mmCIF file of C-alpha atoms in Angstrom:
data_model
loop_
_atom_site.group_PDB
_atom_site.id
_atom_site.type_symbol
_atom_site.label_atom_id
_atom_site.label_comp_id
_atom_site.label_asym_id
_atom_site.label_seq_id
_atom_site.Cartn_x
_atom_site.Cartn_y
_atom_site.Cartn_z
ATOM 1 C CA MET W 218 14.604 -17.115 13.534
ATOM 2 C CA SER W 219 16.354 -20.360 13.605
ATOM 3 C CA PRO W 220 18.216 -21.823 10.777
ATOM 4 C CA THR W 221 15.947 -24.633 10.092
ATOM 5 C CA GLY W 222 13.621 -22.322 8.522
ATOM 6 C CA THR W 223 10.944 -22.340 11.072
ATOM 7 C CA GLY W 224 10.432 -19.116 13.198
ATOM 8 C CA PRO W 225 9.503 -18.277 16.639
ATOM 9 C CA ALA W 226 6.122 -19.792 18.153
ATOM 10 C CA PRO W 227 3.391 -19.613 17.079
ATOM 11 C CA TYR W 228 4.467 -18.466 13.484
ATOM 12 C CA GLY W 229 6.291 -21.685 12.304
ATOM 13 C CA GLY W 230 6.706 -21.971 8.789
ATOM 14 C CA LEU W 231 5.015 -18.686 8.103
ATOM 15 C CA ALA W 232 8.347 -17.003 9.351
ATOM 16 C CA ALA W 233 10.256 -18.830 6.532
ATOM 17 C CA ASP W 234 8.207 -17.573 3.857
ATOM 18 C CA MET W 235 8.325 -13.778 5.359
ATOM 19 C CA ARG W 236 12.332 -14.380 5.749
ATOM 20 C CA SER W 237 12.314 -15.464 2.283
ATOM 21 C CA LEU W 238 10.405 -12.362 0.977
ATOM 22 C CA HIS W 239 13.107 -10.257 3.012
ATOM 23 C CA HIS W 240 16.008 -11.825 1.205
ATOM 24 C CA GLU W 241 14.405 -11.337 -2.088
ATOM 25 C CA SER W 242 13.843 -7.517 -1.319
ATOM 26 C CA PHE W 243 10.235 -8.147 -2.136
ATOM 27 C CA THR W 244 7.858 -5.131 -2.648
ATOM 28 C CA GLY W 245 4.271 -5.992 -2.353
ATOM 29 C CA ALA W 246 1.979 -7.691 -0.202
ATOM 30 C CA LEU W 247 1.528 -11.332 1.534
ATOM 31 C CA LEU W 248 -1.928 -12.128 2.211
ATOM 32 C CA VAL W 249 -2.000 -14.938 5.236
ATOM 33 C CA PHE W 250 -4.969 -16.854 4.941
ATOM 34 C CA GLY W 251 -7.229 -16.574 8.497
ATOM 35 C CA PRO W 252 -9.648 -16.169 9.561
ATOM 36 C CA PRO W 253 -9.067 -13.805 9.983
ATOM 37 C CA ASP W 254 -7.056 -13.077 6.846
ATOM 38 C CA THR W 255 -3.873 -10.753 7.576
ATOM 39 C CA THR W 256 -2.300 -8.750 4.693
ATOM 40 C CA LEU W 257 1.524 -7.935 5.324
ATOM 41 C CA HIS W 258 2.940 -4.898 3.373
ATOM 42 C CA PHE W 259 6.457 -5.074 2.260
ATOM 43 C CA ARG W 260 8.817 -2.560 0.669
ATOM 44 C CA GLN W 261 12.108 -3.863 -0.434
ATOM 45 C CA GLY W 262 12.107 -6.596 1.944
ATOM 46 C CA LEU W 263 11.054 -4.649 5.063
ATOM 47 C CA LEU W 264 7.421 -4.607 6.658
ATOM 48 C CA VAL W 265 5.834 -1.459 6.283
ATOM 49 C CA ALA W 266 2.180 -2.295 7.505
ATOM 50 C CA ALA W 267 0.201 -5.212 8.815
ATOM 51 C CA ARG W 268 -3.513 -4.894 8.299
ATOM 52 C CA THR W 269 -5.984 -7.348 10.130
ATOM 53 C CA PRO W 270 -9.697 -7.561 11.398
ATOM 54 C CA ALA W 271 -8.018 -8.912 14.445
ATOM 55 C CA ALA W 272 -6.080 -5.673 15.449
ATOM 56 C CA PRO W 273 -6.949 -1.776 15.233
ATOM 57 C CA ALA W 274 -4.986 -0.117 12.150
ATOM 58 C CA PRO W 275 -3.336 3.127 12.787
ATOM 59 C CA ASP W 276 -6.356 5.169 11.768
ATOM 60 C CA THR W 277 -7.981 3.627 14.803
ATOM 61 C CA LEU W 278 -5.197 4.308 17.264
ATOM 62 C CA LEU W 279 -4.878 7.702 16.343
ATOM 63 C CA LEU W 280 -8.690 8.737 15.905
ATOM 64 C CA ARG W 281 -9.912 6.819 18.947
ATOM 65 C CA SER W 282 -7.461 7.909 21.253
ATOM 66 C CA GLY W 283 -7.877 11.502 20.311
ATOM 67 C CA ALA W 284 -4.581 12.192 18.961
ATOM 68 C CA VAL W 285 -5.932 13.422 15.647
ATOM 69 C CA PRO W 286 -9.530 14.950 15.410
ATOM 70 C CA GLU W 287 -11.844 13.265 13.109
ATOM 71 C CA GLN W 288 -12.455 16.475 10.999
ATOM 72 C CA ASP W 289 -8.772 16.859 10.439
ATOM 73 C CA TRP W 290 -8.222 13.304 9.751
ATOM 74 C CA ALA W 291 -11.036 13.506 6.953
ATOM 75 C CA ALA W 292 -9.861 16.527 5.313
ATOM 76 C CA ALA W 293 -6.263 15.025 5.075
ATOM 77 C CA ARG W 294 -7.286 11.695 4.071
ATOM 78 C CA ALA W 295 -9.510 13.217 1.026
ATOM 79 C CA HIS W 296 -6.499 14.775 -0.058
ATOM 80 C CA ALA W 297 -4.103 11.514 0.701
ATOM 81 C CA LEU W 298 -6.542 9.687 -1.724
ATOM 82 C CA THR W 299 -4.859 11.372 -4.857
ATOM 83 C CA THR W 300 -1.321 11.037 -3.345
ATOM 84 C CA GLY W 301 -1.191 7.723 -1.854
ATOM 85 C CA ASP W 302 0.326 8.829 1.345
ATOM 86 C CA LEU W 303 -1.844 10.183 4.459
ATOM 87 C CA GLY W 304 1.407 10.246 6.672
ATOM 88 C CA ALA W 305 2.863 12.764 4.854
ATOM 89 C CA GLU W 306 -0.249 14.659 4.387
ATOM 90 C CA LEU W 307 -0.887 14.424 8.446
ATOM 91 C CA LEU W 308 2.474 15.906 8.727
ATOM 92 C CA ALA W 309 2.399 18.644 6.366
ATOM 93 C CA ARG W 310 -0.730 19.644 7.996
ATOM 94 C CA ARG W 311 1.049 19.149 11.148
ATOM 95 C CA HIS W 312 -1.988 17.241 12.871
ATOM 96 C CA VAL W 313 0.722 14.834 14.326
ATOM 97 C CA SER W 314 4.087 14.671 14.875
ATOM 98 C CA ALA W 315 6.616 12.610 12.933
ATOM 99 C CA ALA W 316 7.625 10.793 16.267
ATOM 100 C CA LEU W 317 4.195 10.100 17.500
ATOM 101 C CA LEU W 318 3.111 8.766 13.636
ATOM 102 C CA GLU W 319 6.052 6.699 13.528
ATOM 103 C CA LEU W 320 5.576 5.400 16.977
ATOM 104 C CA THR W 321 1.877 4.843 16.164
ATOM 105 C CA LEU W 322 2.736 2.874 12.826
ATOM 106 C CA GLU W 323 5.235 0.622 14.434
ATOM 107 C CA ARG W 324 2.806 -0.133 17.417
ATOM 108 C CA SER W 325 0.277 -1.124 14.669
ATOM 109 C CA LEU W 326 2.360 -3.316 12.527
ATOM 110 C CA LEU W 327 3.992 -5.160 15.721
ATOM 111 C CA ASP W 328 0.483 -5.574 16.851
ATOM 112 C CA GLY W 329 -1.008 -6.982 13.489
ATOM 113 C CA VAL W 330 1.808 -9.471 13.588
ATOM 114 C CA PHE W 331 1.133 -10.430 17.246
ATOM 115 C CA ALA W 332 -2.578 -10.979 16.419
ATOM 116 C CA MET W 333 -1.762 -12.681 13.768
ATOM 117 C CA GLY W 334 -0.351 -15.419 15.650
ATOM 118 C CA LEU W 335 -3.340 -15.769 17.921
ATOM 119 C CA THR W 336 -4.977 -18.269 15.110
ATOM 120 C CA PRO W 337 -3.081 -21.368 14.199
ATOM 121 C CA SER W 338 -0.158 -21.088 11.614
ATOM 122 C CA ASN W 339 0.546 -22.698 8.476
ATOM 123 C CA ARG W 340 -2.587 -21.501 7.038
ATOM 124 C CA GLY W 341 -1.273 -21.028 3.576
ATOM 125 C CA GLY W 342 -1.041 -17.650 1.706
ATOM 126 C CA GLU W 343 -0.670 -15.700 -1.524
ATOM 127 C CA VAL W 344 1.899 -13.426 -2.559
ATOM 128 C CA ARG W 345 0.863 -10.319 -4.607
ATOM 129 C CA PRO W 346 4.072 -8.684 -6.024
ATOM 130 C CA GLY W 347 3.587 -4.960 -6.677
ATOM 131 C CA ALA W 348 0.382 -4.664 -4.540
ATOM 132 C CA LEU W 349 -0.296 -1.124 -3.404
ATOM 133 C CA PRO W 350 0.281 -0.344 -0.040
ATOM 134 C CA PRO W 351 -1.989 1.182 2.482
ATOM 135 C CA LEU W 352 -2.294 5.021 2.880
ATOM 136 C CA LEU W 353 -0.743 4.904 6.160
ATOM 137 C CA ARG W 354 2.520 2.897 6.561
ATOM 138 C CA LEU W 355 5.995 2.956 7.896
ATOM 139 C CA ASP W 356 8.657 4.970 5.834
ATOM 140 C CA GLU W 357 11.363 2.857 7.077
ATOM 141 C CA GLY W 358 10.157 -0.731 7.555
ATOM 142 C CA VAL W 359 11.171 -3.470 10.115
ATOM 143 C CA GLU W 360 12.689 -6.636 9.272
ATOM 144 C CA PRO W 361 10.425 -9.658 9.585
ATOM 145 C CA GLY W 362 12.659 -11.414 12.033
ATOM 146 C CA PRO W 363 12.547 -8.906 14.779
ATOM 147 C CA ALA W 364 8.897 -8.280 14.248
ATOM 148 C CA LEU W 365 8.222 -11.928 14.797
ATOM 149 C CA ARG W 366 10.508 -12.249 17.713
ATOM 150 C CA GLU W 367 8.890 -9.408 19.329
ATOM 151 C CA ALA W 368 5.569 -10.606 18.651
ATOM 152 C CA ALA W 369 6.415 -14.016 19.947
ATOM 153 C CA ARG W 370 7.798 -12.445 23.064
ATOM 154 C CA ARG W 371 4.391 -10.975 23.799
ATOM 155 C CA HIS W 372 2.812 -14.379 23.182
ATOM 156 C CA ASP W 373 5.110 -15.710 25.586
ATOM 157 C CA ALA W 374 4.654 -13.012 28.345
ATOM 158 C CA VAL W 375 0.925 -13.563 28.162
ATOM 159 C CA GLY W 376 1.445 -17.285 28.167
ATOM 160 C CA ARG W 377 3.631 -17.301 31.320
ATOM 161 C CA ARG W 378 1.431 -15.040 33.329
ATOM 162 C CA TRP W 379 -1.968 -16.256 32.570
ATOM 163 C CA GLY W 380 -2.340 -18.998 29.824
ATOM 164 C CA PRO W 381 -2.633 -19.346 26.218
ATOM 165 C CA PRO W 382 -2.972 -16.038 24.448
ATOM 166 C CA ALA W 383 -5.549 -17.310 21.831
ATOM 167 C CA ASP W 384 -7.686 -18.413 24.920
ATOM 168 C CA LEU W 385 -7.529 -14.847 26.420
ATOM 169 C CA ALA W 386 -8.371 -13.448 22.937
ATOM 170 C CA ARG W 387 -11.449 -15.345 22.996
ATOM 171 C CA LEU W 388 -12.684 -14.295 26.448
ATOM 172 C CA ARG W 389 -14.859 -11.388 27.394
ATOM 173 C CA PRO W 390 -13.578 -9.879 30.804
ATOM 174 C CA VAL W 391 -15.772 -8.808 33.480
ATOM 175 C CA ALA W 392 -14.580 -5.934 35.542
ATOM 176 C CA SER W 393 -14.978 -7.295 39.321
ATOM 177 C CA GLY W 394 -13.108 -4.587 41.335
ATOM 178 C CA ALA W 395 -13.601 -0.988 41.996
ATOM 179 C CA PRO W 396 -11.872 1.573 39.647
ATOM 180 C CA GLU W 397 -10.671 3.490 42.856
ATOM 181 C CA ALA W 398 -8.480 0.429 43.291
ATOM 182 C CA VAL W 399 -7.038 0.548 39.762
ATOM 183 C CA PRO W 400 -3.533 2.313 39.583
ATOM 184 C CA SER W 401 -3.805 4.480 36.678
ATOM 185 C CA THR W 402 -6.108 6.052 34.259
ATOM 186 C CA VAL W 403 -5.325 3.765 31.400
ATOM 187 C CA HIS W 404 -6.526 0.986 33.402
ATOM 188 C CA ARG W 405 -9.553 2.716 34.840
ATOM 189 C CA ASP W 406 -10.518 3.304 31.406
ATOM 190 C CA LEU W 407 -9.913 -0.505 30.192
ATOM 191 C CA LEU W 408 -11.874 -1.684 33.281
ATOM 192 C CA ALA W 409 -14.982 0.759 32.712
ATOM 193 C CA ARG W 410 -15.324 -1.057 29.480
ATOM 194 C CA ALA W 411 -14.704 -4.518 30.477
ATOM 195 C CA ASP W 412 -18.478 -5.374 30.798
ATOM 196 C CA GLY W 413 -18.342 -9.033 29.673
ATOM 197 C CA ARG W 414 -19.625 -8.424 26.244
ATOM 198 C CA ARG W 415 -16.117 -7.257 24.723
ATOM 199 C CA THR W 416 -13.402 -9.418 23.834
ATOM 200 C CA PRO W 417 -9.712 -8.084 24.028
ATOM 201 C CA ARG W 418 -10.005 -6.938 20.660
ATOM 202 C CA ASP W 419 -12.995 -5.316 20.854
ATOM 203 C CA LEU W 420 -11.959 -3.422 23.995
ATOM 204 C CA ALA W 421 -8.799 -2.346 21.899
ATOM 205 C CA PHE W 422 -10.982 -0.940 19.176
ATOM 206 C CA ALA W 423 -13.048 0.887 21.545
ATOM 207 C CA LEU W 424 -10.032 2.483 23.437
ATOM 208 C CA GLY W 425 -7.807 3.063 20.314
ATOM 209 C CA ARG W 426 -5.398 0.640 21.791
ATOM 210 C CA ASP W 427 -3.246 -2.132 20.502
ATOM 211 C CA VAL W 428 -4.580 -5.695 21.127
ATOM 212 C CA SER W 429 -1.206 -6.740 22.792
ATOM 213 C CA GLY W 430 -1.375 -4.063 25.093
ATOM 214 C CA VAL W 431 -4.787 -4.572 26.086
ATOM 215 C CA MET W 432 -4.173 -8.320 26.870
ATOM 216 C CA ALA W 433 -0.904 -7.553 28.915
ATOM 217 C CA ASP W 434 -3.129 -5.300 30.887
ATOM 218 C CA LEU W 435 -5.784 -7.609 31.272
ATOM 219 C CA VAL W 436 -3.523 -10.128 32.486
ATOM 220 C CA ARG W 437 -1.941 -7.560 35.099
ATOM 221 C CA LEU W 438 -5.744 -6.720 36.415
ATOM 222 C CA ALA W 439 -6.707 -10.243 36.574
ATOM 223 C CA GLU W 440 -3.435 -10.957 38.788
ATOM 224 C CA ARG W 441 -5.083 -8.236 41.108
ATOM 225 C CA GLY W 442 -8.060 -9.550 41.158
ATOM 226 C CA LEU W 443 -9.729 -6.636 39.440
ATOM 227 C CA VAL W 444 -10.887 -8.384 36.113
ATOM 228 C CA GLU W 445 -12.672 -11.743 35.937
ATOM 229 C CA THR W 446 -11.283 -13.679 33.078
ATOM 230 C CA ALA W 447 -12.954 -16.982 33.499
ATOM 231 C CA PRO W 448 -15.052 -18.301 30.456
ATOM 232 C CA ARG W 449 -18.806 -17.847 30.899
ATOM 233 C CA PRO W 450 -20.399 -20.919 31.982
ATOM 234 C CA PRO W 451 -22.643 -22.874 29.623
ATOM 235 C CA GLY W 452 -26.381 -21.875 29.606
ATOM 236 C CA GLY W 453 -25.716 -18.043 30.165
ATOM 237 C CA PRO W 454 -28.020 -15.507 28.582
ATOM 238 C CA LEU W 455 -26.581 -15.739 25.484
ATOM 239 C CA SER W 456 -26.539 -19.760 24.994
ATOM 240 C CA ARG W 457 -28.371 -21.094 22.108
ATOM 241 C CA ARG W 458 -31.916 -21.642 22.806
ATOM 242 C CA LEU W 459 -34.098 -24.586 21.645
ATOM 243 C CA PRO W 460 -37.849 -24.314 20.612
ATOM 244 C CA GLU W 461 -39.892 -25.209 23.436
ATOM 245 C CA ARG W 462 -42.284 -28.325 23.274
ATOM 246 C CA GLY W 463 -45.804 -28.636 24.804
ATOM 247 C CA GLN W 464 -45.754 -31.311 27.487
ATOM 248 C CA ASP W 465 -48.891 -33.053 26.279
ATOM 249 C CA GLY W 466 -48.839 -32.099 22.634
ATOM 250 C CA PRO W 467 -48.193 -34.554 19.850
ATOM 251 C CA GLY W 468 -44.448 -35.078 18.542
ATOM 252 C CA PRO W 469 -43.389 -33.651 15.389
ATOM 253 C CA ARG W 470 -45.292 -34.484 12.340
ATOM 254 C CA PRO W 471 -43.584 -36.615 9.570
ATOM 255 C CA LEU W 472 -42.878 -34.787 6.377
ATOM 256 C CA THR W 473 -44.531 -35.589 3.271
ATOM 257 C CA GLN W 474 -42.868 -37.746 0.803
ATOM 258 C CA ARG W 475 -42.789 -36.548 -2.775
ATOM 259 C CA ARG W 476 -42.273 -39.348 -5.446
ATOM 260 C CA PRO W 477 -39.732 -38.343 -8.536
ATOM 261 C CA GLY W 478 -41.707 -36.872 -11.165
ATOM 262 C CA ALA W 479 -44.827 -36.201 -9.460
ATOM 263 C CA ASP W 480 -46.327 -32.637 -9.606
ATOM 264 C CA GLY W 481 -48.791 -32.901 -6.648
ATOM 265 C CA THR W 482 -48.082 -33.236 -3.071
ATOM 266 C CA HIS W 483 -49.515 -36.811 -1.504
ATOM 267 C CA LEU W 484 -49.247 -37.633 2.420
ATOM 268 C CA ALA W 485 -47.203 -40.495 3.137
ATOM 269 C CA PRO W 486 -48.933 -43.658 3.937
ATOM 270 C CA GLY W 487 -50.185 -44.219 7.561
ATOM 271 C CA THR W 488 -49.576 -40.247 8.066
ATOM 272 C CA ASP W 489 -51.799 -38.964 10.728
ATOM 273 C CA THR W 490 -52.802 -35.735 9.481
ATOM 274 C CA GLY W 491 -54.818 -34.777 12.886
ATOM 275 C CA LEU W 492 -58.001 -33.861 10.986
ATOM 276 C CA PRO W 493 -61.197 -35.319 11.005
ATOM 277 C CA PRO W 494 -61.683 -38.248 8.702
ATOM 278 C CA GLU W 495 -64.013 -36.605 6.335
ATOM 279 C CA VAL W 496 -61.726 -33.404 6.052
ATOM 280 C CA ALA W 497 -58.813 -35.415 5.500
ATOM 281 C CA ALA W 498 -60.417 -37.520 2.348
ATOM 282 C CA ARG W 499 -61.378 -33.992 1.077
ATOM 283 C CA LEU W 500 -58.035 -32.769 1.399
ATOM 284 C CA ASN W 501 -56.477 -36.146 0.031
ATOM 285 C CA ALA W 502 -58.829 -35.832 -2.963
ATOM 286 C CA ALA W 503 -57.826 -32.384 -3.648
ATOM 287 C CA HIS W 504 -54.148 -33.491 -3.851
ATOM 288 C CA HIS W 505 -55.523 -35.572 -7.058
ATOM 289 C CA VAL W 506 -54.973 -32.866 -9.625
ATOM 290 C CA PRO W 507 -55.705 -33.843 -13.236
ATOM 291 C CA GLY W 508 -53.259 -36.107 -14.836
ATOM 292 C CA ASP W 509 -51.397 -37.120 -11.746
ATOM 293 C CA LEU W 510 -50.988 -40.393 -12.778
ATOM 294 C CA LEU W 511 -49.187 -41.277 -9.216
ATOM 295 C CA GLY W 512 -52.386 -40.680 -7.801
ATOM 296 C CA ASP W 513 -54.171 -43.370 -9.677
ATOM 297 C CA GLU W 514 -52.002 -45.783 -8.341
ATOM 298 C CA GLU W 515 -53.102 -45.164 -4.789
ATOM 299 C CA MET K 61 15.181 4.469 25.997
ATOM 300 C CA LEU K 62 11.671 4.619 24.842
ATOM 301 C CA VAL K 63 9.532 1.833 26.064
ATOM 302 C CA ASP K 64 5.749 0.994 25.557
ATOM 303 C CA ARG K 65 4.565 0.557 28.897
ATOM 304 C CA ALA K 66 1.864 -2.173 28.156
ATOM 305 C CA THR K 67 4.060 -4.366 26.369
ATOM 306 C CA GLY K 68 7.599 -3.558 27.340
ATOM 307 C CA HIS K 69 8.525 -3.229 23.831
ATOM 308 C CA ALA K 70 11.581 -0.788 23.304
ATOM 309 C CA PHE K 71 10.729 1.534 20.436
ATOM 310 C CA ALA K 72 14.204 3.280 20.519
ATOM 311 C CA ARG K 73 17.566 3.013 22.242
ATOM 312 C CA VAL K 74 20.389 5.553 22.348
ATOM 313 C CA GLY K 75 23.632 5.760 24.158
ATOM 314 C CA GLU K 76 25.423 2.971 26.377
ATOM 315 C CA ARG K 77 23.049 0.058 25.796
ATOM 316 C CA SER K 78 24.698 -2.192 28.457
ATOM 317 C CA LEU K 79 23.603 0.351 31.167
ATOM 318 C CA LEU K 80 20.140 0.579 30.246
ATOM 319 C CA LEU K 81 17.401 -1.412 32.357
ATOM 320 C CA PRO K 82 15.662 -4.387 30.335
ATOM 321 C CA ALA K 83 12.640 -2.912 28.454
ATOM 322 C CA GLU K 84 10.225 -5.221 29.711
ATOM 323 C CA SER K 85 11.162 -4.580 33.460
ATOM 324 C CA VAL K 86 10.889 -0.722 32.765
ATOM 325 C CA GLY K 87 7.294 -0.920 32.172
ATOM 326 C CA GLU K 88 6.741 -3.602 35.296
ATOM 327 C CA SER K 89 8.725 -1.323 37.588
ATOM 328 C CA TYR K 90 6.627 1.772 36.629
ATOM 329 C CA GLN K 91 3.505 -0.334 37.060
ATOM 330 C CA MET K 92 4.764 -1.863 40.455
ATOM 331 C CA ALA K 93 5.244 1.942 41.635
ATOM 332 C CA GLN K 94 1.872 2.921 40.337
ATOM 333 C CA ILE K 95 0.456 0.106 42.595
ATOM 334 C CA ALA K 96 2.566 0.725 45.565
ATOM 335 C CA GLN K 97 1.462 4.569 45.089
ATOM 336 C CA LEU K 98 -2.165 3.763 45.157
ATOM 337 C CA ALA K 99 -1.612 1.530 48.556
ATOM 338 C CA GLY K 100 -0.188 4.517 50.086
ATOM 339 C CA SER K 101 -2.331 7.207 49.119
ATOM 340 C CA GLY K 102 -5.621 5.816 49.863
ATOM 341 C CA GLN K 103 -8.629 7.157 47.661
ATOM 342 C CA SER K 104 -6.264 9.754 46.296
ATOM 343 C CA ARG K 105 -6.299 10.117 42.378
ATOM 344 C CA ALA K 106 -2.525 11.311 42.103
ATOM 345 C CA GLU K 107 -0.844 9.587 39.498
ATOM 346 C CA THR K 108 2.511 8.288 39.639
ATOM 347 C CA GLU K 109 5.031 10.998 37.826
ATOM 348 C CA SER K 110 8.113 9.068 37.790
ATOM 349 C CA ILE K 111 10.350 6.611 39.482
ATOM 350 C CA VAL K 112 14.107 6.740 40.404
ATOM 351 C CA VAL K 113 16.210 3.883 41.181
ATOM 352 C CA THR K 114 19.853 4.842 42.571
ATOM 353 C CA THR K 115 22.869 2.638 42.657
ATOM 354 C CA THR K 116 26.276 3.402 43.761
ATOM 355 C CA GLU K 117 26.918 4.354 40.383
ATOM 356 C CA HIS K 118 23.730 5.420 38.413
ATOM 357 C CA HIS K 119 20.513 7.168 38.618
ATOM 358 C CA HIS K 120 17.652 5.190 36.565
ATOM 359 C CA VAL K 121 14.847 7.462 35.939
ATOM 360 C CA ILE K 122 11.411 6.200 34.452
ATOM 361 C CA ARG K 123 8.592 8.771 33.410
ATOM 362 C CA PRO K 124 5.715 8.539 30.750
ATOM 363 C CA VAL K 125 5.891 10.627 27.944
ATOM 364 C CA PRO K 126 2.874 12.693 27.477
ATOM 365 C CA VAL K 127 0.667 12.118 24.280
ATOM 366 C CA PRO K 128 -2.938 13.272 23.748
ATOM 367 C CA GLY K 129 -5.368 10.852 24.718
ATOM 368 C CA THR K 130 -3.288 8.038 24.402
ATOM 369 C CA ASP K 131 -1.252 5.434 26.430
ATOM 370 C CA GLY K 132 1.969 7.072 26.291
ATOM 371 C CA PRO K 133 5.315 5.307 26.342
ATOM 372 C CA LEU K 134 8.072 5.505 29.032
ATOM 373 C CA LEU K 135 11.146 7.284 28.832
ATOM 374 C CA SER K 136 13.708 5.463 30.555
ATOM 375 C CA VAL K 137 17.337 7.177 31.279
ATOM 376 C CA VAL K 138 20.470 6.384 33.073
ATOM 377 C CA PHE K 139 22.685 8.994 34.401
ATOM 378 C CA ASP K 140 26.332 8.864 35.774
ATOM 379 C CA ARG K 141 25.730 9.567 39.547
ATOM 380 C CA ALA K 142 29.120 11.140 39.829
ATOM 381 C CA ARG K 143 28.570 13.694 37.395
ATOM 382 C CA THR K 144 24.863 14.467 38.145
ATOM 383 C CA ASN K 145 22.835 16.698 40.079
ATOM 384 C CA LEU K 146 19.712 14.671 40.015
ATOM 385 C CA ALA K 147 17.122 17.409 40.636
ATOM 386 C CA LEU K 148 18.638 19.618 37.936
ATOM 387 C CA ALA K 149 18.715 16.440 35.418
ATOM 388 C CA ARG K 150 15.163 15.485 36.571
ATOM 389 C CA ARG K 151 13.909 18.808 35.573
ATOM 390 C CA GLU K 152 15.530 18.776 32.318
ATOM 391 C CA LEU K 153 14.359 15.337 31.562
ATOM 392 C CA ASP K 154 10.751 16.619 32.364
ATOM 393 C CA GLN K 155 11.155 19.411 29.730
ATOM 394 C CA ARG K 156 12.365 17.401 27.059
ATOM 395 C CA ALA K 157 9.808 14.511 27.610
ATOM 396 C CA GLU K 158 7.071 17.120 27.266
ATOM 397 C CA VAL K 159 7.900 17.935 23.779
ATOM 398 C CA LEU K 160 9.337 14.563 22.825
ATOM 399 C CA LEU K 161 6.278 13.402 20.790
ATOM 400 C CA ALA K 162 4.139 16.558 20.842
#
């Protein structure tokens, strides 16, 4: 971070807040307003978790990837609700190794900070001292400075090779190459789900991968012509459809006007009801309810 | 050094840092090797197992670390060429990589 108080792009002034919390050895949460909101959890001034709907949490990374079976996870989580530490529970039950757990937690934390940078900075936030940490968090946290620099490096890598990461995050890539032309299983899995309906975030959740990793791979596949990342042209199948109008039909009818204090409904002067005159007269008479003073004025 | 393949982030480093390849280039090098291997193998589904770069002083070995069902990180190791039997070193590295995250 620069000595002026701002941090690496695209985090700006938020970096100064995080640095301040680090120097105060803050324990609690910093809620950064979105959309989507991001909650950064600190312990003794170090980042131990980042939670945002914009990036998969560690449970998604471990479950969707198949690293931990769902049944084992559910049992461990049920017990952890009383202890408050799901990581310790998973380790005690040998559902995951300590090294893989730590790697996953760090991956999720850095990805959450990366995803936070996909929306404009300086959104404001709220400090919540003493807020409870999530069930899964790092034992030894990461300093905010290195976490922000790493996230900014990932933004820069996508920006140099493709364009603004925020733009890529909004697109719904479409596979345009044969899976046989893809160099690895990881890339094949990604290509198989790039169906034009999923954003990079959706792909990350579907695959149990981090958003930043998915975006980096999409850039590589796009460079080789294996995935199309162009925005969908307007007028596509999901474009907004306007109500159809008959070619020779009348235009929209004017709304009836209602006067202040009236308890009946009266047609506006000159309104064409589209009804035969006799029917229109009876209908108009029906609007004159007893005690309707306004009706007497007409 | 343990490197995230997709993003090029170094999760951990030990030893003489100045000898290590830049973390970002470890991921890119591995993927370039995958592309080259694909081009040379036609329709074969063989996956790249490791890449070795030998300089006048060192052997740089990069190989993925197996992780159940996920995109495993890459292990990048530098050996002193003058004191290393590369075949034995790779065999030992494979054994260690298998259990690193298991």
